Amino acid sequence: MTTPKISRPKFPAGYVENPTKTVAWEAVEQRLSEAKNYWLCSVYPDGRPHVIPRWAVYVDGKIYYDGSPETRHARNIAQNPQAALHLESGDQALIIEGTAGEAGKPSPELANKIAAAYRAKYTQFGYSPEPDQWNEGGLFVFTPRKVLTWTSFMDDPTRFTLGK
């Protein structure tokens, strides 16, 4: 994965006047790797937002989650892949814009990485998938495009742009 472009978010007058730091991309990746719950926002066909918590793993610069293609969020992203995802903290925010969709059958190498990451995080909660679990589908991928994050809103609001 290429290093994301870093910049400051634009704020209205009176919000954040003189931020002094930025959040390191490595810290973003660490939080994405360690998080238990990820909130996925998709869009109903009529334009209303739909938000749901998901268990997921961060592997090779993307966020993978699984579930039935019949769920509301899966049907939403099948019609409109634009999505947002965020972690649980509002004080140390991590908000991501990107696209989501069915991942298809992963390569054996990727399936092993995803399954190992899931087992490391979720076995204690009763979920430990095998690498072949997604051979027939049910694996989704969220590809980040823009990240807005801070650990202290007044000091280090940071925007990362990925891809193009």
JSON list of N, CA and C in Angstrom, two decimals, residues 60-122:
[
{"chain": "A", "resi": 60, "resn": "ASP", "atom": "N", "xyz": [-3.76, -5.80, 5.02]},
{"chain": "A", "resi": 60, "resn": "ASP", "atom": "CA", "xyz": [-3.19, -5.27, 3.78]},
{"chain": "A", "resi": 60, "resn": "ASP", "atom": "C", "xyz": [-3.87, -3.97, 3.32]},
{"chain": "A", "resi": 61, "resn": "GLY", "atom": "N", "xyz": [-4.15, -3.08, 4.28]},
{"chain": "A", "resi": 61, "resn": "GLY", "atom": "CA", "xyz": [-4.69, -1.77, 3.94]},
{"chain": "A", "resi": 61, "resn": "GLY", "atom": "C", "xyz": [-6.18, -1.72, 3.69]},
{"chain": "A", "resi": 62, "resn": "LYS", "atom": "N", "xyz": [-6.88, -2.84, 3.91]},
{"chain": "A", "resi": 62, "resn": "LYS", "atom": "CA", "xyz": [-8.33, -2.87, 3.71]},
{"chain": "A", "resi": 62, "resn": "LYS", "atom": "C", "xyz": [-9.00, -3.47, 4.93]},
{"chain": "A", "resi": 63, "resn": "ILE", "atom": "N", "xyz": [-10.29, -3.22, 5.06]},
{"chain": "A", "resi": 63, "resn": "ILE", "atom": "CA", "xyz": [-11.06, -3.72, 6.19]},
{"chain": "A", "resi": 63, "resn": "ILE", "atom": "C", "xyz": [-12.00, -4.80, 5.67]},
{"chain": "A", "resi": 64, "resn": "TYR", "atom": "N", "xyz": [-11.86, -6.00, 6.21]},
{"chain": "A", "resi": 64, "resn": "TYR", "atom": "CA", "xyz": [-12.68, -7.14, 5.79]},
{"chain": "A", "resi": 64, "resn": "TYR", "atom": "C", "xyz": [-13.68, -7.47, 6.89]},
{"chain": "A", "resi": 65, "resn": "TYR", "atom": "N", "xyz": [-14.90, -7.74, 6.48]},
{"chain": "A", "resi": 65, "resn": "TYR", "atom": "CA", "xyz": [-15.94, -8.17, 7.41]},
{"chain": "A", "resi": 65, "resn": "TYR", "atom": "C", "xyz": [-16.79, -9.21, 6.68]},
{"chain": "A", "resi": 66, "resn": "ASP", "atom": "N", "xyz": [-17.49, -10.02, 7.44]},
{"chain": "A", "resi": 66, "resn": "ASP", "atom": "CA", "xyz": [-18.27, -11.05, 6.77]},
{"chain": "A", "resi": 66, "resn": "ASP", "atom": "C", "xyz": [-19.73, -11.00, 7.20]},
{"chain": "A", "resi": 67, "resn": "GLY", "atom": "N", "xyz": [-20.55, -11.71, 6.46]},
{"chain": "A", "resi": 67, "resn": "GLY", "atom": "CA", "xyz": [-21.98, -11.75, 6.74]},
{"chain": "A", "resi": 67, "resn": "GLY", "atom": "C", "xyz": [-22.75, -12.21, 5.52]},
{"chain": "A", "resi": 68, "resn": "SER", "atom": "N", "xyz": [-24.03, -12.31, 5.69]},
{"chain": "A", "resi": 68, "resn": "SER", "atom": "CA", "xyz": [-24.91, -12.77, 4.62]},
{"chain": "A", "resi": 68, "resn": "SER", "atom": "C", "xyz": [-25.12, -11.67, 3.58]},
{"chain": "A", "resi": 69, "resn": "PRO", "atom": "N", "xyz": [-25.14, -12.03, 2.30]},
{"chain": "A", "resi": 69, "resn": "PRO", "atom": "CA", "xyz": [-25.47, -11.04, 1.27]},
{"chain": "A", "resi": 69, "resn": "PRO", "atom": "C", "xyz": [-26.92, -10.58, 1.35]},
{"chain": "A", "resi": 70, "resn": "GLU", "atom": "N", "xyz": [-27.72, -11.21, 2.20]},
{"chain": "A", "resi": 70, "resn": "GLU", "atom": "CA", "xyz": [-29.12, -10.83, 2.35]},
{"chain": "A", "resi": 70, "resn": "GLU", "atom": "C", "xyz": [-29.33, -9.76, 3.42]},
{"chain": "A", "resi": 71, "resn": "THR", "atom": "N", "xyz": [-28.29, -9.40, 4.16]},
{"chain": "A", "resi": 71, "resn": "THR", "atom": "CA", "xyz": [-28.44, -8.36, 5.18]},
{"chain": "A", "resi": 71, "resn": "THR", "atom": "C", "xyz": [-28.71, -7.01, 4.53]},
{"chain": "A", "resi": 72, "resn": "ARG", "atom": "N", "xyz": [-29.27, -6.10, 5.32]},
{"chain": "A", "resi": 72, "resn": "ARG", "atom": "CA", "xyz": [-29.60, -4.77, 4.79]},
{"chain": "A", "resi": 72, "resn": "ARG", "atom": "C", "xyz": [-28.35, -4.06, 4.26]},
{"chain": "A", "resi": 73, "resn": "HIS", "atom": "N", "xyz": [-27.26, -4.09, 5.03]},
{"chain": "A", "resi": 73, "resn": "HIS", "atom": "CA", "xyz": [-26.07, -3.36, 4.58]},
{"chain": "A", "resi": 73, "resn": "HIS", "atom": "C", "xyz": [-25.50, -3.98, 3.31]},
{"chain": "A", "resi": 74, "resn": "ALA", "atom": "N", "xyz": [-25.56, -5.29, 3.17]},
{"chain": "A", "resi": 74, "resn": "ALA", "atom": "CA", "xyz": [-25.04, -5.94, 1.96]},
{"chain": "A", "resi": 74, "resn": "ALA", "atom": "C", "xyz": [-25.90, -5.56, 0.75]},
{"chain": "A", "resi": 75, "resn": "ARG", "atom": "N", "xyz": [-27.20, -5.53, 0.93]},
{"chain": "A", "resi": 75, "resn": "ARG", "atom": "CA", "xyz": [-28.07, -5.12, -0.18]},
{"chain": "A", "resi": 75, "resn": "ARG", "atom": "C", "xyz": [-27.85, -3.65, -0.52]},
{"chain": "A", "resi": 76, "resn": "ASN", "atom": "N", "xyz": [-27.62, -2.82, 0.51]},
{"chain": "A", "resi": 76, "resn": "ASN", "atom": "CA", "xyz": [-27.35, -1.41, 0.25]},
{"chain": "A", "resi": 76, "resn": "ASN", "atom": "C", "xyz": [-26.09, -1.23, -0.58]},
{"chain": "A", "resi": 77, "resn": "ILE", "atom": "N", "xyz": [-25.00, -1.87, -0.17]},
{"chain": "A", "resi": 77, "resn": "ILE", "atom": "CA", "xyz": [-23.73, -1.65, -0.89]},
{"chain": "A", "resi": 77, "resn": "ILE", "atom": "C", "xyz": [-23.74, -2.31, -2.27]},
{"chain": "A", "resi": 78, "resn": "ALA", "atom": "N", "xyz": [-24.60, -3.29, -2.47]},
{"chain": "A", "resi": 78, "resn": "ALA", "atom": "CA", "xyz": [-24.74, -3.87, -3.80]},
{"chain": "A", "resi": 78, "resn": "ALA", "atom": "C", "xyz": [-25.30, -2.84, -4.78]},
{"chain": "A", "resi": 79, "resn": "GLN", "atom": "N", "xyz": [-26.13, -1.92, -4.27]},
{"chain": "A", "resi": 79, "resn": "GLN", "atom": "CA", "xyz": [-26.71, -0.88, -5.11]},
{"chain": "A", "resi": 79, "resn": "GLN", "atom": "C", "xyz": [-25.88, 0.39, -5.13]},
{"chain": "A", "resi": 80, "resn": "ASN", "atom": "N", "xyz": [-25.17, 0.66, -4.03]},
{"chain": "A", "resi": 80, "resn": "ASN", "atom": "CA", "xyz": [-24.36, 1.88, -3.93]},
{"chain": "A", "resi": 80, "resn": "ASN", "atom": "C", "xyz": [-23.16, 1.56, -3.05]},
{"chain": "A", "resi": 81, "resn": "PRO", "atom": "N", "xyz": [-21.98, 1.40, -3.64]},
{"chain": "A", "resi": 81, "resn": "PRO", "atom": "CA", "xyz": [-20.81, 0.99, -2.85]},
{"chain": "A", "resi": 81, "resn": "PRO", "atom": "C", "xyz": [-20.21, 2.08, -1.96]},
{"chain": "A", "resi": 82, "resn": "GLN", "atom": "N", "xyz": [-20.69, 3.32, -2.10]},
{"chain": "A", "resi": 82, "resn": "GLN", "atom": "CA", "xyz": [-20.15, 4.40, -1.26]},
{"chain": "A", "resi": 82, "resn": "GLN", "atom": "C", "xyz": [-20.55, 4.14, 0.19]},
{"chain": "A", "resi": 83, "resn": "ALA", "atom": "N", "xyz": [-19.57, 4.18, 1.08]},
{"chain": "A", "resi": 83, "resn": "ALA", "atom": "CA", "xyz": [-19.84, 3.85, 2.48]},
{"chain": "A", "resi": 83, "resn": "ALA", "atom": "C", "xyz": [-18.89, 4.64, 3.38]},
{"chain": "A", "resi": 84, "resn": "ALA", "atom": "N", "xyz": [-19.21, 4.65, 4.66]},
{"chain": "A", "resi": 84, "resn": "ALA", "atom": "CA", "xyz": [-18.33, 5.23, 5.67]},
{"chain": "A", "resi": 84, "resn": "ALA", "atom": "C", "xyz": [-18.20, 4.22, 6.79]},
{"chain": "A", "resi": 85, "resn": "LEU", "atom": "N", "xyz": [-17.12, 4.34, 7.51]},
{"chain": "A", "resi": 85, "resn": "LEU", "atom": "CA", "xyz": [-16.86, 3.42, 8.61]},
{"chain": "A", "resi": 85, "resn": "LEU", "atom": "C", "xyz": [-16.16, 4.22, 9.70]},
{"chain": "A", "resi": 86, "resn": "HIS", "atom": "N", "xyz": [-16.51, 3.96, 10.95]},
{"chain": "A", "resi": 86, "resn": "HIS", "atom": "CA", "xyz": [-15.79, 4.63, 12.03]},
{"chain": "A", "resi": 86, "resn": "HIS", "atom": "C", "xyz": [-15.66, 3.70, 13.22]},
{"chain": "A", "resi": 87, "resn": "LEU", "atom": "N", "xyz": [-14.71, 4.02, 14.07]},
{"chain": "A", "resi": 87, "resn": "LEU", "atom": "CA", "xyz": [-14.53, 3.28, 15.31]},
{"chain": "A", "resi": 87, "resn": "LEU", "atom": "C", "xyz": [-15.40, 3.91, 16.38]},
{"chain": "A", "resi": 88, "resn": "GLU", "atom": "N", "xyz": [-15.36, 3.35, 17.59]},
{"chain": "A", "resi": 88, "resn": "GLU", "atom": "CA", "xyz": [-16.34, 3.74, 18.60]},
{"chain": "A", "resi": 88, "resn": "GLU", "atom": "C", "xyz": [-16.05, 5.05, 19.32]},
{"chain": "A", "resi": 89, "resn": "SER", "atom": "N", "xyz": [-14.82, 5.47, 19.45]},
{"chain": "A", "resi": 89, "resn": "SER", "atom": "CA", "xyz": [-14.50, 6.65, 20.25]},
{"chain": "A", "resi": 89, "resn": "SER", "atom": "C", "xyz": [-14.79, 7.94, 19.49]},
{"chain": "A", "resi": 90, "resn": "GLY", "atom": "N", "xyz": [-15.46, 8.87, 20.16]},
{"chain": "A", "resi": 90, "resn": "GLY", "atom": "CA", "xyz": [-15.62, 10.21, 19.63]},
{"chain": "A", "resi": 90, "resn": "GLY", "atom": "C", "xyz": [-14.51, 11.13, 20.09]},
{"chain": "A", "resi": 91, "resn": "ASP", "atom": "N", "xyz": [-13.85, 10.78, 21.19]},
{"chain": "A", "resi": 91, "resn": "ASP", "atom": "CA", "xyz": [-12.74, 11.59, 21.69]},
{"chain": "A", "resi": 91, "resn": "ASP", "atom": "C", "xyz": [-11.48, 11.36, 20.87]},
{"chain": "A", "resi": 92, "resn": "GLN", "atom": "N", "xyz": [-11.26, 10.12, 20.48]},
{"chain": "A", "resi": 92, "resn": "GLN", "atom": "CA", "xyz": [-10.13, 9.77, 19.62]},
{"chain": "A", "resi": 92, "resn": "GLN", "atom": "C", "xyz": [-10.72, 9.21, 18.33]},
{"chain": "A", "resi": 93, "resn": "ALA", "atom": "N", "xyz": [-11.25, 10.12, 17.53]},
{"chain": "A", "resi": 93, "resn": "ALA", "atom": "CA", "xyz": [-12.05, 9.74, 16.37]},
{"chain": "A", "resi": 93, "resn": "ALA", "atom": "C", "xyz": [-11.22, 9.13, 15.25]},
{"chain": "A", "resi": 94, "resn": "LEU", "atom": "N", "xyz": [-11.85, 8.22, 14.55]},
{"chain": "A", "resi": 94, "resn": "LEU", "atom": "CA", "xyz": [-11.28, 7.63, 13.33]},
{"chain": "A", "resi": 94, "resn": "LEU", "atom": "C", "xyz": [-12.46, 7.37, 12.41]},
{"chain": "A", "resi": 95, "resn": "ILE", "atom": "N", "xyz": [-12.61, 8.23, 11.40]},
{"chain": "A", "resi": 95, "resn": "ILE", "atom": "CA", "xyz": [-13.75, 8.21, 10.49]},
{"chain": "A", "resi": 95, "resn": "ILE", "atom": "C", "xyz": [-13.20, 7.99, 9.09]},
{"chain": "A", "resi": 96, "resn": "ILE", "atom": "N", "xyz": [-13.75, 7.01, 8.38]},
{"chain": "A", "resi": 96, "resn": "ILE", "atom": "CA", "xyz": [-13.20, 6.64, 7.08]},
{"chain": "A", "resi": 96, "resn": "ILE", "atom": "C", "xyz": [-14.29, 6.69, 6.03]},
{"chain": "A", "resi": 97, "resn": "GLU", "atom": "N", "xyz": [-13.98, 7.30, 4.89]},
{"chain": "A", "resi": 97, "resn": "GLU", "atom": "CA", "xyz": [-14.85, 7.24, 3.72]},
{"chain": "A", "resi": 97, "resn": "GLU", "atom": "C", "xyz": [-14.21, 6.29, 2.72]},
{"chain": "A", "resi": 98, "resn": "GLY", "atom": "N", "xyz": [-15.06, 5.56, 2.00]},
{"chain": "A", "resi": 98, "resn": "GLY", "atom": "CA", "xyz": [-14.52, 4.65, 1.01]},
{"chain": "A", "resi": 98, "resn": "GLY", "atom": "C", "xyz": [-15.62, 3.92, 0.29]},
{"chain": "A", "resi": 99, "resn": "THR", "atom": "N", "xyz": [-15.28, 2.74, -0.21]},
{"chain": "A", "resi": 99, "resn": "THR", "atom": "CA", "xyz": [-16.25, 1.91, -0.90]},
{"chain": "A", "resi": 99, "resn": "THR", "atom": "C", "xyz": [-16.26, 0.53, -0.26]},
{"chain": "A", "resi": 100, "resn": "ALA", "atom": "N", "xyz": [-17.42, -0.11, -0.34]},
{"chain": "A", "resi": 100, "resn": "ALA", "atom": "CA", "xyz": [-17.56, -1.46, 0.21]},
{"chain": "A", "resi": 100, "resn": "ALA", "atom": "C", "xyz": [-18.22, -2.34, -0.84]},
{"chain": "A", "resi": 101, "resn": "GLY", "atom": "N", "xyz": [-17.92, -3.62, -0.76]},
{"chain": "A", "resi": 101, "resn": "GLY", "atom": "CA", "xyz": [-18.53, -4.56, -1.69]},
{"chain": "A", "resi": 101, "resn": "GLY", "atom": "C", "xyz": [-18.13, -5.97, -1.36]},
{"chain": "A", "resi": 102, "resn": "GLU", "atom": "N", "xyz": [-18.73, -6.91, -2.07]},
{"chain": "A", "resi": 102, "resn": "GLU", "atom": "CA", "xyz": [-18.37, -8.30, -1.89]},
{"chain": "A", "resi": 102, "resn": "GLU", "atom": "C", "xyz": [-16.92, -8.49, -2.33]},
{"chain": "A", "resi": 103, "resn": "ALA", "atom": "N", "xyz": [-16.18, -9.24, -1.53]},
{"chain": "A", "resi": 103, "resn": "ALA", "atom": "CA", "xyz": [-14.76, -9.46, -1.82]},
{"chain": "A", "resi": 103, "resn": "ALA", "atom": "C", "xyz": [-14.54, -10.62, -2.79]},
{"chain": "A", "resi": 104, "resn": "GLY", "atom": "N", "xyz": [-15.53, -11.47, -2.95]},
{"chain": "A", "resi": 104, "resn": "GLY", "atom": "CA", "xyz": [-15.33, -12.67, -3.75]},
{"chain": "A", "resi": 104, "resn": "GLY", "atom": "C", "xyz": [-14.50, -13.68, -2.98]},
{"chain": "A", "resi": 105, "resn": "LYS", "atom": "N", "xyz": [-14.17, -14.77, -3.62]},
{"chain": "A", "resi": 105, "resn": "LYS", "atom": "CA", "xyz": [-13.36, -15.80, -2.97]},
{"chain": "A", "resi": 105, "resn": "LYS", "atom": "C", "xyz": [-11.93, -15.28, -2.85]},
{"chain": "A", "resi": 106, "resn": "PRO", "atom": "N", "xyz": [-11.41, -15.17, -1.62]},
{"chain": "A", "resi": 106, "resn": "PRO", "atom": "CA", "xyz": [-10.04, -14.66, -1.46]},
{"chain": "A", "resi": 106, "resn": "PRO", "atom": "C", "xyz": [-9.02, -15.72, -1.88]},
{"chain": "A", "resi": 107, "resn": "SER", "atom": "N", "xyz": [-7.85, -15.25, -2.26]},
{"chain": "A", "resi": 107, "resn": "SER", "atom": "CA", "xyz": [-6.75, -16.17, -2.54]},
{"chain": "A", "resi": 107, "resn": "SER", "atom": "C", "xyz": [-6.44, -16.94, -1.25]},
{"chain": "A", "resi": 108, "resn": "PRO", "atom": "N", "xyz": [-5.82, -18.11, -1.35]},
{"chain": "A", "resi": 108, "resn": "PRO", "atom": "CA", "xyz": [-5.48, -18.84, -0.13]},
{"chain": "A", "resi": 108, "resn": "PRO", "atom": "C", "xyz": [-4.63, -18.01, 0.84]},
{"chain": "A", "resi": 109, "resn": "GLU", "atom": "N", "xyz": [-3.68, -17.25, 0.30]},
{"chain": "A", "resi": 109, "resn": "GLU", "atom": "CA", "xyz": [-2.82, -16.42, 1.16]},
{"chain": "A", "resi": 109, "resn": "GLU", "atom": "C", "xyz": [-3.65, -15.37, 1.90]},
{"chain": "A", "resi": 110, "resn": "LEU", "atom": "N", "xyz": [-4.52, -14.68, 1.18]},
{"chain": "A", "resi": 110, "resn": "LEU", "atom": "CA", "xyz": [-5.35, -13.65, 1.82]},
{"chain": "A", "resi": 110, "resn": "LEU", "atom": "C", "xyz": [-6.34, -14.28, 2.79]},
{"chain": "A", "resi": 111, "resn": "ALA", "atom": "N", "xyz": [-6.94, -15.40, 2.42]},
{"chain": "A", "resi": 111, "resn": "ALA", "atom": "CA", "xyz": [-7.89, -16.08, 3.32]},
{"chain": "A", "resi": 111, "resn": "ALA", "atom": "C", "xyz": [-7.20, -16.47, 4.62]},
{"chain": "A", "resi": 112, "resn": "ASN", "atom": "N", "xyz": [-5.96, -16.94, 4.54]},
{"chain": "A", "resi": 112, "resn": "ASN", "atom": "CA", "xyz": [-5.22, -17.28, 5.76]},
{"chain": "A", "resi": 112, "resn": "ASN", "atom": "C", "xyz": [-4.98, -16.06, 6.63]},
{"chain": "A", "resi": 113, "resn": "LYS", "atom": "N", "xyz": [-4.60, -14.93, 6.01]},
{"chain": "A", "resi": 113, "resn": "LYS", "atom": "CA", "xyz": [-4.36, -13.70, 6.77]},
{"chain": "A", "resi": 113, "resn": "LYS", "atom": "C", "xyz": [-5.64, -13.21, 7.46]},
{"chain": "A", "resi": 114, "resn": "ILE", "atom": "N", "xyz": [-6.74, -13.22, 6.71]},
{"chain": "A", "resi": 114, "resn": "ILE", "atom": "CA", "xyz": [-8.00, -12.74, 7.26]},
{"chain": "A", "resi": 114, "resn": "ILE", "atom": "C", "xyz": [-8.47, -13.64, 8.40]},
{"chain": "A", "resi": 115, "resn": "ALA", "atom": "N", "xyz": [-8.43, -14.95, 8.18]},
{"chain": "A", "resi": 115, "resn": "ALA", "atom": "CA", "xyz": [-8.87, -15.89, 9.22]},
{"chain": "A", "resi": 115, "resn": "ALA", "atom": "C", "xyz": [-8.00, -15.77, 10.47]},
{"chain": "A", "resi": 116, "resn": "ALA", "atom": "N", "xyz": [-6.69, -15.64, 10.29]},
{"chain": "A", "resi": 116, "resn": "ALA", "atom": "CA", "xyz": [-5.78, -15.51, 11.44]},
{"chain": "A", "resi": 116, "resn": "ALA", "atom": "C", "xyz": [-6.08, -14.23, 12.21]},
{"chain": "A", "resi": 117, "resn": "ALA", "atom": "N", "xyz": [-6.34, -13.14, 11.49]},
{"chain": "A", "resi": 117, "resn": "ALA", "atom": "CA", "xyz": [-6.65, -11.87, 12.16]},
{"chain": "A", "resi": 117, "resn": "ALA", "atom": "C", "xyz": [-7.97, -11.97, 12.93]},
{"chain": "A", "resi": 118, "resn": "TYR", "atom": "N", "xyz": [-8.96, -12.60, 12.33]},
{"chain": "A", "resi": 118, "resn": "TYR", "atom": "CA", "xyz": [-10.24, -12.81, 13.04]},
{"chain": "A", "resi": 118, "resn": "TYR", "atom": "C", "xyz": [-10.04, -13.66, 14.29]},
{"chain": "A", "resi": 119, "resn": "ARG", "atom": "N", "xyz": [-9.31, -14.76, 14.15]},
{"chain": "A", "resi": 119, "resn": "ARG", "atom": "CA", "xyz": [-9.12, -15.65, 15.31]},
{"chain": "A", "resi": 119, "resn": "ARG", "atom": "C", "xyz": [-8.37, -14.93, 16.43]},
{"chain": "A", "resi": 120, "resn": "ALA", "atom": "N", "xyz": [-7.38, -14.12, 16.08]},
{"chain": "A", "resi": 120, "resn": "ALA", "atom": "CA", "xyz": [-6.61, -13.40, 17.10]},
{"chain": "A", "resi": 120, "resn": "ALA", "atom": "C", "xyz": [-7.51, -12.44, 17.89]},
{"chain": "A", "resi": 121, "resn": "LYS", "atom": "N", "xyz": [-8.49, -11.84, 17.24]},
{"chain": "A", "resi": 121, "resn": "LYS", "atom": "CA", "xyz": [-9.34, -10.86, 17.90]},
{"chain": "A", "resi": 121, "resn": "LYS", "atom": "C", "xyz": [-10.62, -11.41, 18.50]},
{"chain": "A", "resi": 122, "resn": "TYR", "atom": "N", "xyz": [-11.22, -12.41, 17.87]},
{"chain": "A", "resi": 122, "resn": "TYR", "atom": "CA", "xyz": [-12.59, -12.77, 18.22]},
{"chain": "A", "resi": 122, "resn": "TYR", "atom": "C", "xyz": [-12.78, -14.18, 18.77]}
]
